[in-house]
């Protein structure tokens, strides 16, 4: 699984997720076994992220320089 995803559906979470935005995922094998992803969202009050249905996101691969920049920015 990629470390980053793009939101394609914010469902009932428009305050927490922005369609088209890149989000960082946090590894969570148990969540993934239930088709969920642990995502650091707009709220950022939970550094380990919140669980969302995987269908709300598309995994992406970023160039290393972009990934480093996002991680440094706290994405």
Short mmCIF file of N, CA, C and O in Angstrom, two decimals:
data_model
loop_
_atom_site.label_atom_id
_atom_site.label_comp_id
_atom_site.label_asym_id
_atom_site.label_seq_id
_atom_site.Cartn_x
_atom_site.Cartn_y
_atom_site.Cartn_z
N UNK A 1 0.84 -1.18 0.00
CA UNK A 1 0.00 0.00 0.00
C UNK A 1 0.88 1.24 0.00
O UNK A 1 1.90 1.30 0.66
N UNK A 2 0.45 2.23 -0.73
CA UNK A 2 1.15 3.50 -0.82
C UNK A 2 1.08 4.25 0.51
O UNK A 2 0.15 4.06 1.29
N UNK A 3 2.04 5.11 0.75
CA UNK A 3 2.01 5.97 1.94
C UNK A 3 1.08 7.16 1.75
O UNK A 3 0.77 7.86 2.71
N UNK A 4 0.67 7.39 0.51
CA UNK A 4 -0.19 8.53 0.20
C UNK A 4 -1.35 8.11 -0.67
O UNK A 4 -1.24 7.21 -1.49
N UNK A 5 -2.48 8.81 -0.48
CA UNK A 5 -3.69 8.55 -1.25
C UNK A 5 -4.30 9.89 -1.65
O UNK A 5 -4.01 10.92 -1.04
N UNK A 6 -5.16 9.85 -2.66
CA UNK A 6 -5.96 11.01 -3.05
C UNK A 6 -7.41 10.71 -2.70
O UNK A 6 -7.92 9.63 -3.00
N UNK A 7 -8.06 11.68 -2.06
CA UNK A 7 -9.47 11.53 -1.72
C UNK A 7 -10.32 11.69 -2.98
O UNK A 7 -10.17 12.67 -3.70
N UNK A 8 -11.18 10.72 -3.24
CA UNK A 8 -12.09 10.79 -4.39
C UNK A 8 -13.55 10.88 -3.97
O UNK A 8 -14.43 11.01 -4.81
N UNK A 9 -13.80 10.79 -2.65
CA UNK A 9 -15.17 10.84 -2.14
C UNK A 9 -15.08 11.21 -0.67
O UNK A 9 -14.47 10.49 0.11
N UNK A 10 -15.68 12.34 -0.29
CA UNK A 10 -15.63 12.71 1.12
C UNK A 10 -16.91 12.37 1.87
O UNK A 10 -17.06 12.69 3.04
N UNK A 11 -17.83 11.70 1.20
CA UNK A 11 -19.05 11.18 1.83
C UNK A 11 -19.65 12.14 2.83
O UNK A 11 -19.99 13.27 2.51
N UNK A 12 -19.78 11.68 4.05
CA UNK A 12 -20.36 12.50 5.12
C UNK A 12 -19.28 13.23 5.91
O UNK A 12 -19.52 13.64 7.05
N UNK A 13 -18.09 13.40 5.32
CA UNK A 13 -16.97 14.00 6.03
C UNK A 13 -16.39 15.23 5.33
O UNK A 13 -15.17 15.38 5.26
N UNK A 14 -17.21 16.16 4.83
CA UNK A 14 -16.65 17.29 4.09
C UNK A 14 -15.76 18.20 4.92
O UNK A 14 -14.90 18.89 4.38
N UNK A 15 -15.93 18.21 6.24
CA UNK A 15 -15.07 19.04 7.08
C UNK A 15 -13.71 18.38 7.34
O UNK A 15 -12.75 19.06 7.66
N UNK A 16 -13.66 17.07 7.17
CA UNK A 16 -12.43 16.33 7.46
C UNK A 16 -11.64 15.95 6.23
O UNK A 16 -10.43 15.72 6.32
N UNK A 17 -12.31 15.82 5.09
CA UNK A 17 -11.65 15.37 3.85
C UNK A 17 -12.00 16.30 2.70
O UNK A 17 -13.15 16.72 2.57
N UNK A 18 -11.02 16.57 1.86
CA UNK A 18 -11.21 17.40 0.68
C UNK A 18 -10.98 16.56 -0.56
O UNK A 18 -9.91 15.94 -0.71
N UNK A 19 -11.96 16.51 -1.43
CA UNK A 19 -11.83 15.73 -2.67
C UNK A 19 -10.67 16.30 -3.49
O UNK A 19 -10.54 17.51 -3.66
N UNK A 20 -9.81 15.40 -3.97
CA UNK A 20 -8.66 15.79 -4.78
C UNK A 20 -7.40 16.06 -3.98
O UNK A 20 -6.34 16.25 -4.55
N UNK A 21 -7.50 16.08 -2.65
CA UNK A 21 -6.33 16.34 -1.81
C UNK A 21 -5.56 15.06 -1.53
O UNK A 21 -6.13 13.99 -1.40
N UNK A 22 -4.24 15.21 -1.42
CA UNK A 22 -3.35 14.10 -1.08
C UNK A 22 -3.30 13.98 0.44
O UNK A 22 -3.11 14.98 1.14
N UNK A 23 -3.47 12.76 0.95
CA UNK A 23 -3.41 12.49 2.38
C UNK A 23 -2.39 11.39 2.65
O UNK A 23 -2.20 10.49 1.83
N UNK A 24 -1.78 11.48 3.83
CA UNK A 24 -0.83 10.44 4.27
C UNK A 24 -1.61 9.34 4.97
O UNK A 24 -2.54 9.60 5.74
N UNK A 25 -1.23 8.11 4.70
CA UNK A 25 -1.83 6.98 5.39
C UNK A 25 -0.87 6.49 6.46
O UNK A 25 0.34 6.69 6.39
N UNK A 26 -1.43 5.84 7.46
CA UNK A 26 -0.66 5.23 8.54
C UNK A 26 -0.91 3.73 8.44
O UNK A 26 -2.07 3.29 8.36
N UNK A 27 0.15 2.92 8.41
CA UNK A 27 -0.04 1.47 8.30
C UNK A 27 -0.93 0.92 9.40
O UNK A 27 -0.77 1.28 10.58
N UNK A 28 -1.90 0.11 9.01
CA UNK A 28 -2.82 -0.53 9.97
C UNK A 28 -3.37 -1.78 9.30
O UNK A 28 -4.37 -1.72 8.58
N UNK A 29 -2.70 -2.90 9.50
CA UNK A 29 -3.07 -4.16 8.85
C UNK A 29 -4.49 -4.59 9.20
O UNK A 29 -5.22 -5.09 8.35
N UNK A 30 -4.89 -4.40 10.45
CA UNK A 30 -6.25 -4.79 10.85
C UNK A 30 -7.29 -3.96 10.10
O UNK A 30 -8.28 -4.49 9.60
N UNK A 31 -7.07 -2.65 10.01
CA UNK A 31 -8.01 -1.79 9.28
C UNK A 31 -8.08 -2.21 7.82
O UNK A 31 -9.18 -2.32 7.25
N UNK A 32 -6.92 -2.46 7.21
CA UNK A 32 -6.89 -2.85 5.80
C UNK A 32 -7.62 -4.17 5.56
O UNK A 32 -8.24 -4.35 4.52
N UNK A 33 -7.59 -5.07 6.54
CA UNK A 33 -8.31 -6.34 6.39
C UNK A 33 -9.82 -6.14 6.35
O UNK A 33 -10.56 -7.02 5.94
N UNK A 34 -10.27 -4.95 6.78
CA UNK A 34 -11.70 -4.60 6.76
C UNK A 34 -11.99 -3.55 5.69
O UNK A 34 -13.00 -2.84 5.78
N UNK A 35 -11.09 -3.42 4.71
CA UNK A 35 -11.22 -2.43 3.62
C UNK A 35 -11.32 -1.00 4.13
O UNK A 35 -12.06 -0.18 3.60
N UNK A 36 -10.54 -0.71 5.17
CA UNK A 36 -10.47 0.63 5.75
C UNK A 36 -9.02 1.11 5.64
O UNK A 36 -8.09 0.30 5.53
N UNK A 37 -8.85 2.42 5.68
CA UNK A 37 -7.52 3.03 5.71
C UNK A 37 -7.44 3.95 6.91
O UNK A 37 -8.42 4.62 7.26
N UNK A 38 -6.27 4.01 7.52
CA UNK A 38 -6.01 4.97 8.58
C UNK A 38 -5.35 6.18 7.91
O UNK A 38 -4.27 6.08 7.36
N UNK A 39 -6.04 7.32 7.94
CA UNK A 39 -5.64 8.51 7.19
C UNK A 39 -5.49 9.70 8.14
O UNK A 39 -6.35 9.91 9.01
N UNK A 40 -4.43 10.47 7.96
CA UNK A 40 -4.26 11.72 8.70
C UNK A 40 -5.03 12.77 7.91
O UNK A 40 -4.64 13.15 6.81
N UNK A 41 -6.16 13.21 8.48
CA UNK A 41 -7.08 14.09 7.76
C UNK A 41 -6.90 15.55 8.13
O UNK A 41 -5.92 15.93 8.78
N UNK A 42 -7.83 16.40 7.71
CA UNK A 42 -7.76 17.84 7.94
C UNK A 42 -7.79 18.20 9.42
O UNK A 42 -7.21 19.21 9.83
N UNK A 43 -8.44 17.41 10.22
CA UNK A 43 -8.57 17.67 11.65
C UNK A 43 -7.19 17.64 12.34
O UNK A 43 -6.87 18.51 13.13
N UNK A 44 -6.41 16.67 12.03
CA UNK A 44 -5.05 16.47 12.55
C UNK A 44 -4.99 16.42 14.07
O UNK A 44 -3.91 16.51 14.65
N UNK A 45 -6.10 16.31 14.76
CA UNK A 45 -6.08 16.20 16.22
C UNK A 45 -5.62 14.81 16.64
O UNK A 45 -5.20 14.62 17.78
N UNK A 46 -5.71 13.87 15.73
CA UNK A 46 -5.28 12.49 16.01
C UNK A 46 -4.07 12.19 15.12
O UNK A 46 -4.24 11.91 13.93
N UNK A 47 -2.84 12.27 15.66
CA UNK A 47 -1.64 12.07 14.83
C UNK A 47 -1.56 10.69 14.18
O UNK A 47 -0.89 10.53 13.17
N UNK A 48 -2.25 9.71 14.76
CA UNK A 48 -2.24 8.37 14.17
C UNK A 48 -3.36 8.18 13.15
O UNK A 48 -3.55 7.10 12.62
N UNK A 49 -4.10 9.24 12.86
CA UNK A 49 -5.11 9.21 11.82
C UNK A 49 -6.44 8.62 12.27
O UNK A 49 -6.58 8.13 13.38
N UNK A 50 -7.39 8.71 11.37
CA UNK A 50 -8.74 8.18 11.57
C UNK A 50 -9.01 7.12 10.52
O UNK A 50 -8.44 7.14 9.44
N UNK A 51 -9.94 6.24 10.82
CA UNK A 51 -10.31 5.19 9.88
C UNK A 51 -11.39 5.68 8.92
O UNK A 51 -12.37 6.30 9.34
N UNK A 52 -11.16 5.39 7.63
CA UNK A 52 -12.12 5.71 6.58
C UNK A 52 -12.21 4.52 5.63
O UNK A 52 -11.23 3.77 5.48
N UNK A 53 -13.33 4.35 4.94
CA UNK A 53 -13.41 3.30 3.93
C UNK A 53 -12.35 3.52 2.84
O UNK A 53 -12.17 4.65 2.36
N UNK A 54 -11.66 2.46 2.47
CA UNK A 54 -10.63 2.55 1.43
C UNK A 54 -11.20 3.04 0.11
O UNK A 54 -10.49 3.69 -0.67
N UNK A 55 -12.48 2.79 -0.12
CA UNK A 55 -13.12 3.20 -1.38
C UNK A 55 -13.19 4.72 -1.55
O UNK A 55 -13.47 5.21 -2.64
N UNK A 56 -12.90 5.46 -0.49
CA UNK A 56 -12.94 6.92 -0.56
C UNK A 56 -11.63 7.50 -1.10
O UNK A 56 -11.52 8.70 -1.32
N UNK A 57 -10.65 6.62 -1.36
CA UNK A 57 -9.31 7.06 -1.75
C UNK A 57 -8.74 6.21 -2.88
O UNK A 57 -9.17 5.08 -3.08
N UNK A 58 -7.76 6.79 -3.55
CA UNK A 58 -6.99 6.06 -4.56
C UNK A 58 -5.52 6.18 -4.15
O UNK A 58 -5.02 7.29 -3.92
N UNK A 59 -4.81 5.04 -4.04
CA UNK A 59 -3.39 5.11 -3.68
C UNK A 59 -2.58 5.73 -4.82
O UNK A 59 -2.89 5.55 -5.99
N UNK A 60 -1.55 6.49 -4.43
CA UNK A 60 -0.69 7.12 -5.44
C UNK A 60 0.78 6.92 -5.04
O UNK A 60 1.10 6.74 -3.88
N UNK A 61 1.63 6.95 -6.04
CA UNK A 61 3.07 6.93 -5.84
C UNK A 61 3.58 8.32 -6.17
O UNK A 61 3.28 8.86 -7.24
N UNK A 62 4.33 8.90 -5.26
CA UNK A 62 4.88 10.24 -5.45
C UNK A 62 6.38 10.16 -5.69
O UNK A 62 7.04 9.25 -5.16
N UNK A 63 6.93 11.12 -6.40
CA UNK A 63 8.38 11.20 -6.49
C UNK A 63 8.94 11.38 -5.07
O UNK A 63 8.29 11.99 -4.21
N UNK A 64 10.13 10.87 -4.84
CA UNK A 64 10.72 10.92 -3.50
C UNK A 64 10.78 12.34 -2.94
O UNK A 64 10.49 12.57 -1.77
N UNK A 65 11.12 13.31 -3.78
CA UNK A 65 11.22 14.69 -3.31
C UNK A 65 9.86 15.21 -2.84
O UNK A 65 9.77 15.93 -1.84
N UNK A 66 8.80 14.84 -3.52
CA UNK A 66 7.45 15.27 -3.12
C UNK A 66 7.04 14.59 -1.82
O UNK A 66 6.45 15.23 -0.94
N UNK A 67 7.36 13.32 -1.69
CA UNK A 67 7.02 12.59 -0.46
C UNK A 67 7.75 13.21 0.73
O UNK A 67 7.16 13.44 1.78
N UNK A 68 9.03 13.52 0.58
CA UNK A 68 9.80 14.14 1.66
C UNK A 68 9.19 15.50 2.04
O UNK A 68 9.07 15.83 3.22
N UNK A 69 8.80 16.28 1.04
CA UNK A 69 8.23 17.60 1.29
C UNK A 69 6.91 17.48 2.06
O UNK A 69 6.66 18.24 3.01
N UNK A 70 6.06 16.54 1.67
CA UNK A 70 4.78 16.36 2.37
C UNK A 70 4.99 15.87 3.79
O UNK A 70 4.31 16.33 4.72
N UNK A 71 5.92 14.95 3.99
CA UNK A 71 6.19 14.47 5.33
C UNK A 71 6.75 15.59 6.21
O UNK A 71 6.37 15.71 7.38
N UNK A 72 7.62 16.41 5.67
CA UNK A 72 8.18 17.53 6.42
C UNK A 72 7.12 18.56 6.78
O UNK A 72 7.18 19.19 7.83
N UNK A 73 6.11 18.70 5.92
CA UNK A 73 5.03 19.66 6.17
C UNK A 73 3.99 19.11 7.11
O UNK A 73 3.02 19.80 7.46
N UNK A 74 4.13 17.85 7.50
CA UNK A 74 3.18 17.25 8.42
C UNK A 74 1.96 16.67 7.76
O UNK A 74 0.95 16.46 8.40
N UNK A 75 2.02 16.43 6.45
CA UNK A 75 0.88 15.87 5.73
C UNK A 75 0.59 14.46 6.18
O UNK A 75 1.40 13.79 6.73
#
